[in-house]
Tab-separated table of C-alpha atoms and ligand atoms in Angstrom:
chain	number	residue	atom	x	y	z
A	1	UNK	CA	1.933	21.918	-29.786
A	2	UNK	CA	-1.450	22.314	-28.096
A	3	UNK	CA	-1.685	21.534	-24.427
A	4	UNK	CA	-5.368	21.353	-23.654
A	5	UNK	CA	-6.623	19.149	-20.828
A	6	UNK	CA	-7.766	16.577	-23.423
A	7	UNK	CA	-4.293	16.483	-25.008
A	8	UNK	CA	-2.596	16.000	-21.676
A	9	UNK	CA	-5.060	13.285	-20.729
A	10	UNK	CA	-4.030	11.206	-23.718
A	11	UNK	CA	-0.269	11.395	-23.185
A	12	UNK	CA	1.685	8.824	-21.194
A	13	UNK	CA	4.999	10.607	-20.876
A	14	UNK	CA	3.705	13.359	-18.601
A	15	UNK	CA	5.965	16.003	-17.087
A	16	UNK	CA	5.485	17.605	-13.674
A	17	UNK	CA	3.424	20.567	-14.908
A	18	UNK	CA	1.116	18.285	-16.889
A	19	UNK	CA	0.697	16.002	-13.881
A	20	UNK	CA	-0.258	19.024	-11.785
A	21	UNK	CA	-2.881	20.032	-14.363
A	22	UNK	CA	-4.408	16.553	-14.102
A	23	UNK	CA	-4.264	16.503	-10.287
A	24	UNK	CA	-6.020	19.873	-10.174
A	25	UNK	CA	-8.932	18.577	-12.292
A	26	UNK	CA	-12.420	19.029	-10.870
A	27	UNK	CA	-15.989	18.286	-11.973
A	28	UNK	CA	-16.244	16.944	-15.543
A	29	UNK	CA	-12.468	17.037	-16.035
A	30	UNK	CA	-11.936	14.937	-12.943
A	31	UNK	CA	-14.521	12.434	-14.186
A	32	UNK	CA	-12.700	12.280	-17.550
A	33	UNK	CA	-9.399	11.647	-15.750
A	34	UNK	CA	-10.834	8.787	-13.679
A	35	UNK	CA	-12.400	7.274	-16.838
A	36	UNK	CA	-9.011	7.505	-18.523
A	37	UNK	CA	-7.317	5.683	-15.606
A	38	UNK	CA	-9.826	2.862	-15.914
A	39	UNK	CA	-9.517	2.730	-19.714
A	40	UNK	CA	-5.712	2.450	-19.559
A	41	UNK	CA	-5.984	-0.273	-16.929
A	42	UNK	CA	-8.474	-2.283	-19.001
A	43	UNK	CA	-6.252	-1.986	-22.070
A	44	UNK	CA	-3.159	-3.310	-20.258
A	45	UNK	CA	-4.476	-5.488	-17.426
A	46	UNK	CA	-8.078	-6.324	-18.350
A	47	UNK	CA	-10.748	-6.141	-15.624
A	48	UNK	CA	-9.054	-8.478	-13.144
A	49	UNK	CA	-8.603	-7.703	-9.472
A	50	UNK	CA	-5.990	-9.619	-7.454
A	51	UNK	CA	-6.401	-10.409	-3.776
A	52	UNK	CA	-3.842	-10.572	-0.974
A	53	UNK	CA	-5.221	-11.994	2.278
A	54	UNK	CA	-3.937	-9.485	4.842
A	55	UNK	CA	-2.455	-10.912	8.040
A	56	UNK	CA	-1.699	-8.192	10.590
A	57	UNK	CA	1.027	-10.110	12.368
A	58	UNK	CA	1.599	-7.782	15.298
A	59	UNK	CA	1.384	-4.183	16.463
A	60	UNK	CA	4.643	-3.918	18.404
A	61	UNK	CA	6.700	-1.208	16.729
A	62	UNK	CA	10.156	0.249	17.364
A	63	UNK	CA	9.381	3.430	15.471
A	64	UNK	CA	7.535	6.598	16.324
A	65	UNK	CA	6.013	7.841	13.037
A	66	UNK	CA	4.019	10.916	14.010
A	67	UNK	CA	0.824	9.821	12.216
A	68	UNK	CA	0.467	6.142	13.147
A	69	UNK	CA	-1.439	4.643	16.075
A	70	UNK	CA	1.066	1.773	16.368
A	71	UNK	CA	3.971	4.131	17.140
A	72	UNK	CA	6.008	3.030	20.161
A	73	UNK	CA	5.113	6.240	22.000
A	74	UNK	CA	1.396	5.394	22.035
A	75	UNK	CA	0.823	3.835	25.464
A	76	UNK	CA	-2.926	3.440	24.863
A	77	UNK	CA	-2.668	0.573	22.412
A	78	UNK	CA	-2.717	-3.009	23.680
A	79	UNK	CA	0.181	-4.820	22.019
A	80	UNK	CA	-0.122	-8.302	20.492
A	81	UNK	CA	1.714	-10.688	18.240
A	82	UNK	CA	-0.006	-13.609	16.491
A	83	UNK	CA	1.178	-17.135	17.265
A	84	UNK	CA	2.691	-19.223	14.478
A	85	UNK	CA	-0.456	-21.350	14.399
A	86	UNK	CA	-2.673	-18.275	14.081
A	87	UNK	CA	-0.624	-17.002	11.124
A	88	UNK	CA	-0.648	-20.387	9.434
A	89	UNK	CA	-4.378	-20.856	9.865
A	90	UNK	CA	-4.926	-17.404	8.252
A	91	UNK	CA	-2.711	-18.498	5.362
A	92	UNK	CA	-4.578	-21.810	5.004
A	93	UNK	CA	-7.839	-19.871	4.984
A	94	UNK	CA	-6.502	-17.573	2.242
A	95	UNK	CA	-5.695	-20.666	0.216
A	96	UNK	CA	-9.127	-22.224	0.821
A	97	UNK	CA	-10.834	-18.993	-0.219
A	98	UNK	CA	-8.788	-18.993	-3.447
A	99	UNK	CA	-7.041	-15.700	-2.681
A	100	UNK	CA	-3.767	-16.832	-4.286
A	101	UNK	CA	-1.546	-14.612	-2.108
A	102	UNK	CA	-1.109	-13.410	1.441
A	103	UNK	CA	0.419	-10.200	2.773
A	104	UNK	CA	2.118	-10.266	6.158
A	105	UNK	CA	2.191	-6.803	7.731
A	106	UNK	CA	3.265	-5.548	11.150
A	107	UNK	CA	4.877	-2.834	13.197
A	108	UNK	CA	8.609	-2.583	12.607
A	109	UNK	CA	10.839	-4.887	14.639
A	110	UNK	CA	14.439	-5.863	14.062
A	111	UNK	CA	15.157	-8.231	16.967
A	112	UNK	CA	16.657	-11.600	16.002
A	113	UNK	CA	13.621	-13.490	17.369
A	114	UNK	CA	11.308	-11.588	15.027
A	115	UNK	CA	13.591	-12.057	12.018
A	116	UNK	CA	13.856	-15.830	12.651
A	117	UNK	CA	10.118	-16.251	13.133
A	118	UNK	CA	9.271	-14.454	9.906
A	119	UNK	CA	11.822	-16.619	8.083
A	120	UNK	CA	10.201	-19.770	9.491
A	121	UNK	CA	6.654	-18.553	8.850
A	122	UNK	CA	7.424	-17.708	5.220
A	123	UNK	CA	8.849	-21.221	4.788
A	124	UNK	CA	5.747	-22.777	6.411
A	125	UNK	CA	3.372	-20.722	4.272
A	126	UNK	CA	5.322	-21.846	1.214
A	127	UNK	CA	4.645	-25.477	2.199
A	128	UNK	CA	0.875	-25.006	1.937
A	129	UNK	CA	-0.249	-26.966	-1.114
A	130	UNK	CA	3.226	-27.082	-2.630
A	131	UNK	CA	3.926	-23.347	-2.710
A	132	UNK	CA	0.629	-22.231	-4.182
A	133	UNK	CA	0.413	-18.979	-2.186
A	134	UNK	CA	2.298	-15.833	-3.237
A	135	UNK	CA	3.787	-13.903	-0.290
A	136	UNK	CA	4.024	-10.137	0.140
A	137	UNK	CA	5.822	-8.743	3.182
A	138	UNK	CA	5.310	-5.301	4.662
A	139	UNK	CA	7.512	-5.343	7.750
A	140	UNK	CA	9.325	-2.050	7.494
A	141	UNK	CA	13.009	-1.217	7.204
A	142	UNK	CA	15.440	-4.079	7.679
A	143	UNK	CA	19.078	-4.810	6.920
A	144	UNK	CA	20.076	-6.328	3.594
A	145	UNK	CA	20.829	-9.728	5.205
A	146	UNK	CA	17.320	-9.892	6.613
A	147	UNK	CA	15.640	-8.908	3.347
A	148	UNK	CA	17.770	-11.523	1.593
A	149	UNK	CA	16.923	-14.236	4.145
A	150	UNK	CA	13.191	-13.649	3.795
A	151	UNK	CA	13.492	-13.591	0.004
A	152	UNK	CA	15.361	-16.891	0.043
A	153	UNK	CA	12.701	-18.299	2.396
A	154	UNK	CA	10.102	-17.630	-0.317
A	155	UNK	CA	8.723	-14.076	-0.003
A	156	UNK	CA	8.733	-12.386	-3.390
A	157	UNK	CA	7.019	-9.032	-2.928
A	158	UNK	CA	7.767	-6.266	-0.414
A	159	UNK	CA	5.750	-3.143	0.293
A	160	UNK	CA	7.549	-0.206	1.933
A	161	UNK	CA	5.842	3.133	1.464
A	162	UNK	CA	8.138	6.134	1.235
A	163	UNK	CA	5.184	8.024	2.830
A	164	UNK	CA	6.354	11.206	1.053
A	165	UNK	CA	9.113	11.476	-1.530
A	166	UNK	CA	9.901	14.992	-0.277
A	167	UNK	CA	12.622	14.800	2.373
A	168	UNK	CA	11.341	18.032	3.882
A	169	UNK	CA	7.781	16.714	4.241
A	170	UNK	CA	9.080	13.321	5.404
A	171	UNK	CA	10.658	15.009	8.421
A	172	UNK	CA	7.465	16.888	9.204
A	173	UNK	CA	5.686	13.543	9.697
A	174	UNK	CA	8.567	11.610	11.288
A	175	UNK	CA	10.894	12.509	14.139
A	176	UNK	CA	14.361	13.497	12.932
A	177	UNK	CA	16.551	10.910	14.662
A	178	UNK	CA	18.551	7.700	14.024
A	179	UNK	CA	15.470	5.530	13.869
A	180	UNK	CA	13.740	7.655	11.228
A	181	UNK	CA	15.952	8.354	8.269
A	182	UNK	CA	14.662	9.349	4.842
A	183	UNK	CA	17.916	8.193	3.247
A	184	UNK	CA	17.676	4.799	4.911
A	185	UNK	CA	14.162	4.335	3.583
A	186	UNK	CA	15.379	5.110	0.063
A	187	UNK	CA	18.298	2.717	0.530
A	188	UNK	CA	15.911	-0.014	1.676
A	189	UNK	CA	13.852	0.380	-1.507
A	190	UNK	CA	17.000	0.095	-3.631
A	191	UNK	CA	18.114	-2.966	-1.672
A	192	UNK	CA	14.758	-4.684	-2.088
A	193	UNK	CA	14.894	-4.122	-5.835
A	194	UNK	CA	18.465	-5.357	-6.091
A	195	UNK	CA	17.606	-8.564	-4.229
A	196	UNK	CA	14.842	-9.268	-6.710
A	197	UNK	CA	11.646	-8.509	-4.802
A	198	UNK	CA	8.674	-7.084	-6.633
A	199	UNK	CA	9.098	-3.832	-4.770
A	200	UNK	CA	6.218	-1.599	-3.845
A	201	UNK	CA	6.065	1.825	-2.302
A	202	UNK	CA	3.488	4.557	-1.812
A	203	UNK	CA	2.433	7.684	0.024
A	204	UNK	CA	-0.378	9.044	2.151
A	205	UNK	CA	-2.554	11.664	0.504
A	206	UNK	CA	-3.835	14.706	2.389
A	207	UNK	CA	-0.994	15.131	4.896
A	208	UNK	CA	-0.573	18.473	6.639
A	209	UNK	CA	1.738	20.724	4.552
A	210	UNK	CA	1.370	18.480	1.468
A	211	UNK	CA	0.974	20.430	-1.787
A	212	UNK	CA	0.130	19.542	-5.380
A	213	UNK	CA	3.825	19.917	-6.088
A	214	UNK	CA	4.681	17.217	-3.517
A	215	UNK	CA	2.075	14.852	-4.951
A	216	UNK	CA	3.283	15.355	-8.534
A	217	UNK	CA	6.835	14.693	-7.332
A	218	UNK	CA	5.628	11.509	-5.588
A	219	UNK	CA	4.262	10.188	-8.887
A	220	UNK	CA	7.498	11.033	-10.685
A	221	UNK	CA	9.411	9.316	-7.880
A	222	UNK	CA	7.449	6.077	-8.438
A	223	UNK	CA	8.271	6.255	-12.139
A	224	UNK	CA	11.945	7.061	-11.544
A	225	UNK	CA	12.253	4.193	-9.056
A	226	UNK	CA	10.532	1.964	-11.599
A	227	UNK	CA	8.633	0.178	-8.834
A	228	UNK	CA	6.458	-2.874	-9.490
A	229	UNK	CA	3.656	-1.926	-7.101
A	230	UNK	CA	2.188	1.153	-5.405
A	231	UNK	CA	-0.178	1.571	-2.461
A	232	UNK	CA	-1.786	5.001	-2.134
A	233	UNK	CA	-4.334	6.005	0.442
A	234	UNK	CA	-5.745	8.995	2.267
A	235	UNK	CA	-4.090	10.070	5.506
A	236	UNK	CA	-6.490	9.613	8.430
A	237	UNK	CA	-5.748	11.675	11.559
A	238	UNK	CA	-5.416	9.511	14.671
A	239	UNK	CA	-6.223	11.248	18.006
A	240	UNK	CA	-3.437	9.469	19.918
A	241	UNK	CA	-0.644	10.693	17.665
A	242	UNK	CA	1.344	13.968	17.583
A	243	UNK	CA	0.259	14.827	14.026
A	244	UNK	CA	-3.349	15.080	15.230
A	245	UNK	CA	-2.508	18.561	16.549
A	246	UNK	CA	-2.313	19.676	12.923
A	247	UNK	CA	-5.669	18.203	11.888
A	248	UNK	CA	-6.937	21.637	10.873
A	249	UNK	CA	-4.354	21.554	8.072
A	250	UNK	CA	-5.807	18.302	6.707
A	251	UNK	CA	-8.271	18.631	3.802
A	252	UNK	CA	-11.811	17.295	4.377
A	253	UNK	CA	-12.369	13.554	3.824
A	254	UNK	CA	-14.038	14.067	0.450
A	255	UNK	CA	-11.110	16.114	-0.860
A	256	UNK	CA	-8.589	13.524	0.377
A	257	UNK	CA	-10.600	10.789	-1.328
A	258	UNK	CA	-10.842	12.719	-4.599
A	259	UNK	CA	-7.124	13.484	-4.594
A	260	UNK	CA	-6.325	9.812	-3.917
A	261	UNK	CA	-8.478	8.808	-6.908
A	262	UNK	CA	-6.779	11.371	-9.139
A	263	UNK	CA	-3.358	10.145	-8.003
A	264	UNK	CA	-4.378	6.562	-8.856
A	265	UNK	CA	-5.666	7.536	-12.296
A	266	UNK	CA	-2.575	9.616	-13.186
A	267	UNK	CA	-0.267	6.873	-11.948
A	268	UNK	CA	-2.109	4.310	-14.048
A	269	UNK	CA	-1.489	6.524	-17.084
A	270	UNK	CA	2.193	6.899	-16.171
A	271	UNK	CA	2.798	3.247	-15.248
A	272	UNK	CA	0.117	1.167	-16.986
A	273	UNK	CA	1.362	-2.284	-15.965
A	274	UNK	CA	2.171	-1.935	-12.263
A	275	UNK	CA	0.041	-3.405	-9.497
A	276	UNK	CA	-1.808	-0.771	-7.514
A	277	UNK	CA	-3.552	-1.417	-4.205
A	278	UNK	CA	-6.980	-0.015	-3.374
A	279	UNK	CA	-6.069	0.672	0.271
A	280	UNK	CA	-8.513	-0.015	3.112
A	281	UNK	CA	-8.055	3.640	4.139
A	282	UNK	CA	-10.085	4.559	1.031
A	283	UNK	CA	-13.048	2.675	2.394
A	284	UNK	CA	-12.606	4.293	5.770
A	285	UNK	CA	-13.065	7.811	4.392
A	286	UNK	CA	-15.780	6.757	1.901
A	287	UNK	CA	-17.935	3.579	2.121
A	288	UNK	CA	-17.497	3.150	-1.656
A	289	UNK	CA	-13.831	4.177	-1.532
A	290	UNK	CA	-12.290	0.834	-2.385
A	291	UNK	CA	-14.514	0.341	-5.436
A	292	UNK	CA	-13.872	3.925	-6.531
A	293	UNK	CA	-10.113	3.269	-6.320
A	294	UNK	CA	-10.496	0.131	-8.437
A	295	UNK	CA	-12.656	1.993	-10.949
A	296	UNK	CA	-9.985	4.729	-11.248
A	297	UNK	CA	-7.132	2.306	-12.002
A	298	UNK	CA	-6.157	0.224	-8.945
A	299	UNK	CA	-6.150	-3.576	-9.377
A	300	UNK	CA	-5.338	-5.134	-5.983
A	301	UNK	CA	-7.427	-5.506	-2.812
A	302	UNK	CA	-6.194	-6.802	0.540
A	303	UNK	CA	-9.120	-8.388	2.432
A	304	UNK	CA	-8.359	-8.680	6.124
A	305	UNK	CA	-7.819	-12.202	7.479
A	306	UNK	CA	-6.471	-11.205	10.913
A	307	UNK	CA	-8.331	-13.111	13.677
A	308	UNK	CA	-11.215	-10.946	14.931
A	309	UNK	CA	-9.945	-10.514	18.506
A	310	UNK	CA	-6.801	-8.691	17.318
A	311	UNK	CA	-8.254	-6.457	14.624
A	312	UNK	CA	-9.122	-3.534	16.864
A	313	UNK	CA	-5.595	-3.539	18.306
A	314	UNK	CA	-4.104	-3.005	14.838
A	315	UNK	CA	-5.268	0.540	15.315
A	316	UNK	CA	-3.284	2.442	12.686
A	317	UNK	CA	-6.064	5.012	12.307
A	318	UNK	CA	-9.654	5.385	13.614
A	319	UNK	CA	-12.789	3.776	12.101
A	320	UNK	CA	-10.872	1.256	10.028
A	321	UNK	CA	-13.239	-0.331	7.503
A	322	UNK	CA	-14.205	-4.041	7.656
A	323	UNK	CA	-12.874	-4.492	11.216
A	324	UNK	CA	-15.842	-6.690	12.114
A	325	UNK	CA	-16.228	-8.570	8.787
A	326	UNK	CA	-15.791	-12.336	8.647
A	327	UNK	CA	-13.612	-13.644	5.789
A	328	UNK	CA	-16.425	-15.572	4.033
A	329	UNK	CA	-18.792	-12.555	4.214
A	330	UNK	CA	-15.967	-10.390	2.943
A	331	UNK	CA	-15.383	-12.666	-0.051
A	332	UNK	CA	-18.983	-12.671	-1.287
A	333	UNK	CA	-19.295	-8.944	-0.556
A	334	UNK	CA	-16.225	-8.277	-2.698
A	335	UNK	CA	-17.462	-10.442	-5.580
A	336	UNK	CA	-20.731	-8.525	-5.668
A	337	UNK	CA	-19.224	-5.066	-5.213
A	338	UNK	CA	-16.624	-5.638	-7.937
A	339	UNK	CA	-19.067	-7.193	-10.415
A	340	UNK	CA	-21.237	-4.094	-9.980
A	341	UNK	CA	-18.383	-1.963	-11.346
A	342	UNK	CA	-17.471	-4.332	-14.195
A	343	UNK	CA	-14.543	-6.111	-12.533
A	344	UNK	CA	-13.836	-9.716	-11.589
A	345	UNK	CA	-11.524	-11.321	-9.060
A	346	UNK	CA	-8.838	-13.584	-10.461
A	347	UNK	CA	-8.918	-16.429	-7.936
A	348	UNK	CA	-6.159	-18.969	-7.288
A	349	UNK	CA	-3.449	-16.888	-8.931
A	350	UNK	CA	-0.491	-14.962	-7.530
A	351	UNK	CA	-1.424	-11.905	-9.544
A	352	UNK	CA	2.129	-10.666	-10.008
A	353	UNK	CA	2.894	-7.203	-11.328
A	354	UNK	CA	2.977	-7.347	-15.144
A	355	UNK	CA	5.490	-4.496	-15.132
A	356	UNK	CA	7.798	-6.730	-13.082
A	357	UNK	CA	7.278	-10.058	-14.845
A	358	UNK	CA	7.811	-8.532	-18.281
A	359	UNK	CA	11.110	-7.008	-17.165
A	360	UNK	CA	12.182	-10.249	-15.475
A	361	UNK	CA	11.389	-12.121	-18.720
A	362	UNK	CA	13.663	-9.799	-20.697
A	363	UNK	CA	16.555	-10.027	-18.206
B	401	SAM	N1	5.440	-0.829	9.826
B	401	SAM	C1	5.420	-1.030	8.423
B	401	SAM	C2	5.732	0.246	7.691
B	401	SAM	O1	5.615	1.300	8.291
B	401	SAM	O2	6.095	0.141	6.498
B	401	SAM	C3	4.116	-1.618	7.921
B	401	SAM	C4	2.877	-1.309	8.703
B	401	SAM	S1	2.335	0.379	8.602
B	401	SAM	C5	1.019	0.400	9.740
B	401	SAM	C6	1.530	0.383	7.008
B	401	SAM	C7	1.154	1.732	6.457
B	401	SAM	O3	0.108	2.297	7.236
B	401	SAM	C8	2.214	2.797	6.459
B	401	SAM	O4	3.086	2.665	5.365
B	401	SAM	C9	1.400	4.086	6.423
B	401	SAM	O5	1.386	4.660	5.127
B	401	SAM	C10	-0.002	3.634	6.805
B	401	SAM	N2	-0.538	4.492	7.893
B	401	SAM	C11	-0.059	4.634	9.131
B	401	SAM	N3	-0.770	5.554	9.817
B	401	SAM	C12	-1.718	6.023	8.965
B	401	SAM	C13	-2.750	7.014	9.076
B	401	SAM	N4	-2.936	7.686	10.194
B	401	SAM	N5	-3.532	7.211	7.987
B	401	SAM	C14	-3.357	6.507	6.858
B	401	SAM	N6	-2.397	5.572	6.697
B	401	SAM	C15	-1.582	5.332	7.734
B	402	SF4	FE1	5.489	1.587	13.058
B	402	SF4	FE2	4.869	1.357	10.432
B	402	SF4	FE3	3.272	2.699	12.150
B	402	SF4	FE4	5.630	3.755	11.528
B	402	SF4	S1	3.898	3.358	10.099
B	402	SF4	S2	4.759	3.624	13.584
B	402	SF4	S3	6.852	1.917	11.335
B	402	SF4	S4	3.725	0.536	12.174
């Protein structure tokens, strides 16, 4: 059997070595790979882009991930938590703008007050126009009872990035202690799936010590876990975090962007029907980054609806894109930017993962 780049590009059942060949593509081969990602997406999912209005609920965090500005050890960040009314007015705005879904994201907290409030907020959001908004949560690791409570309240998607599927690399970017356990993160993903969430995961691209081997393994991990959604984005060094010391080991922004695009395209080939987020971090490293991610195979965008006065405090990484944008400007900007690359937003729809709904239909 021949194994030229062209042959590999047109297979779906790729093995690790073939994935590495695709991830190493440069120049014309890289362009062919990104075209292939887009082609596969169009064949399975058409040219639709789904929106999730992003509500950054709060930046208080119990964890100390070595890369993130919200880590509990960062004394420089001013902590906030949105009021119930602020969250609900963001959700009402998402509905008015026709976004179809909201995503509630925050630093990780496991206190009973937090768990109760999220439960109540999910129920309130569900009451808007008779349950017309889909709800994604991205609130970190929680116990099974909590995940179940929020699911029963009405949340139906959960995003928990594994950050790296290599245990060894995971512990280079997280402290090794009770609060940061690779095994627990894996267990959480299994629990979310078992409960019935559309479960999403993902990794950062361009981490210190990360190799092509790690990235190929990450893609195989997503396939093995049979996840419904993936969010991939470049790692962005944050000066107030311990990992910043290793910034010389981080590839330049352009290389991180290119690798993210190649990861998106290969993943689209491997898992044609999943939902894939064009992360805001893409736009931070490249002004066209979000559109490039969509053009390479992603199909979900999360426009920020967090009230303006809090946005700069959700300081995960520096120079976050769209921090000053108003929601209505953001909507028309997105329509124009996406039309320019041959895509359209599917308004007023939940935009569930086809990979998930097909499986649920068969069950
Ligand atoms: N606390 C939740 C969690 O960790 O799953 C959700 C919020 S957390 C800020 C969302 C994502 O931000 C993380 O999964 C991580 O991949 C990403 N992130 C954090 N710091 C980053 C950085 N410096 N560069 C790029 N992405 C980063
Ligand atoms: Fe907290 Fe999530 Fe940031 Fe880790 S990535 S420090 S859990 S907000």
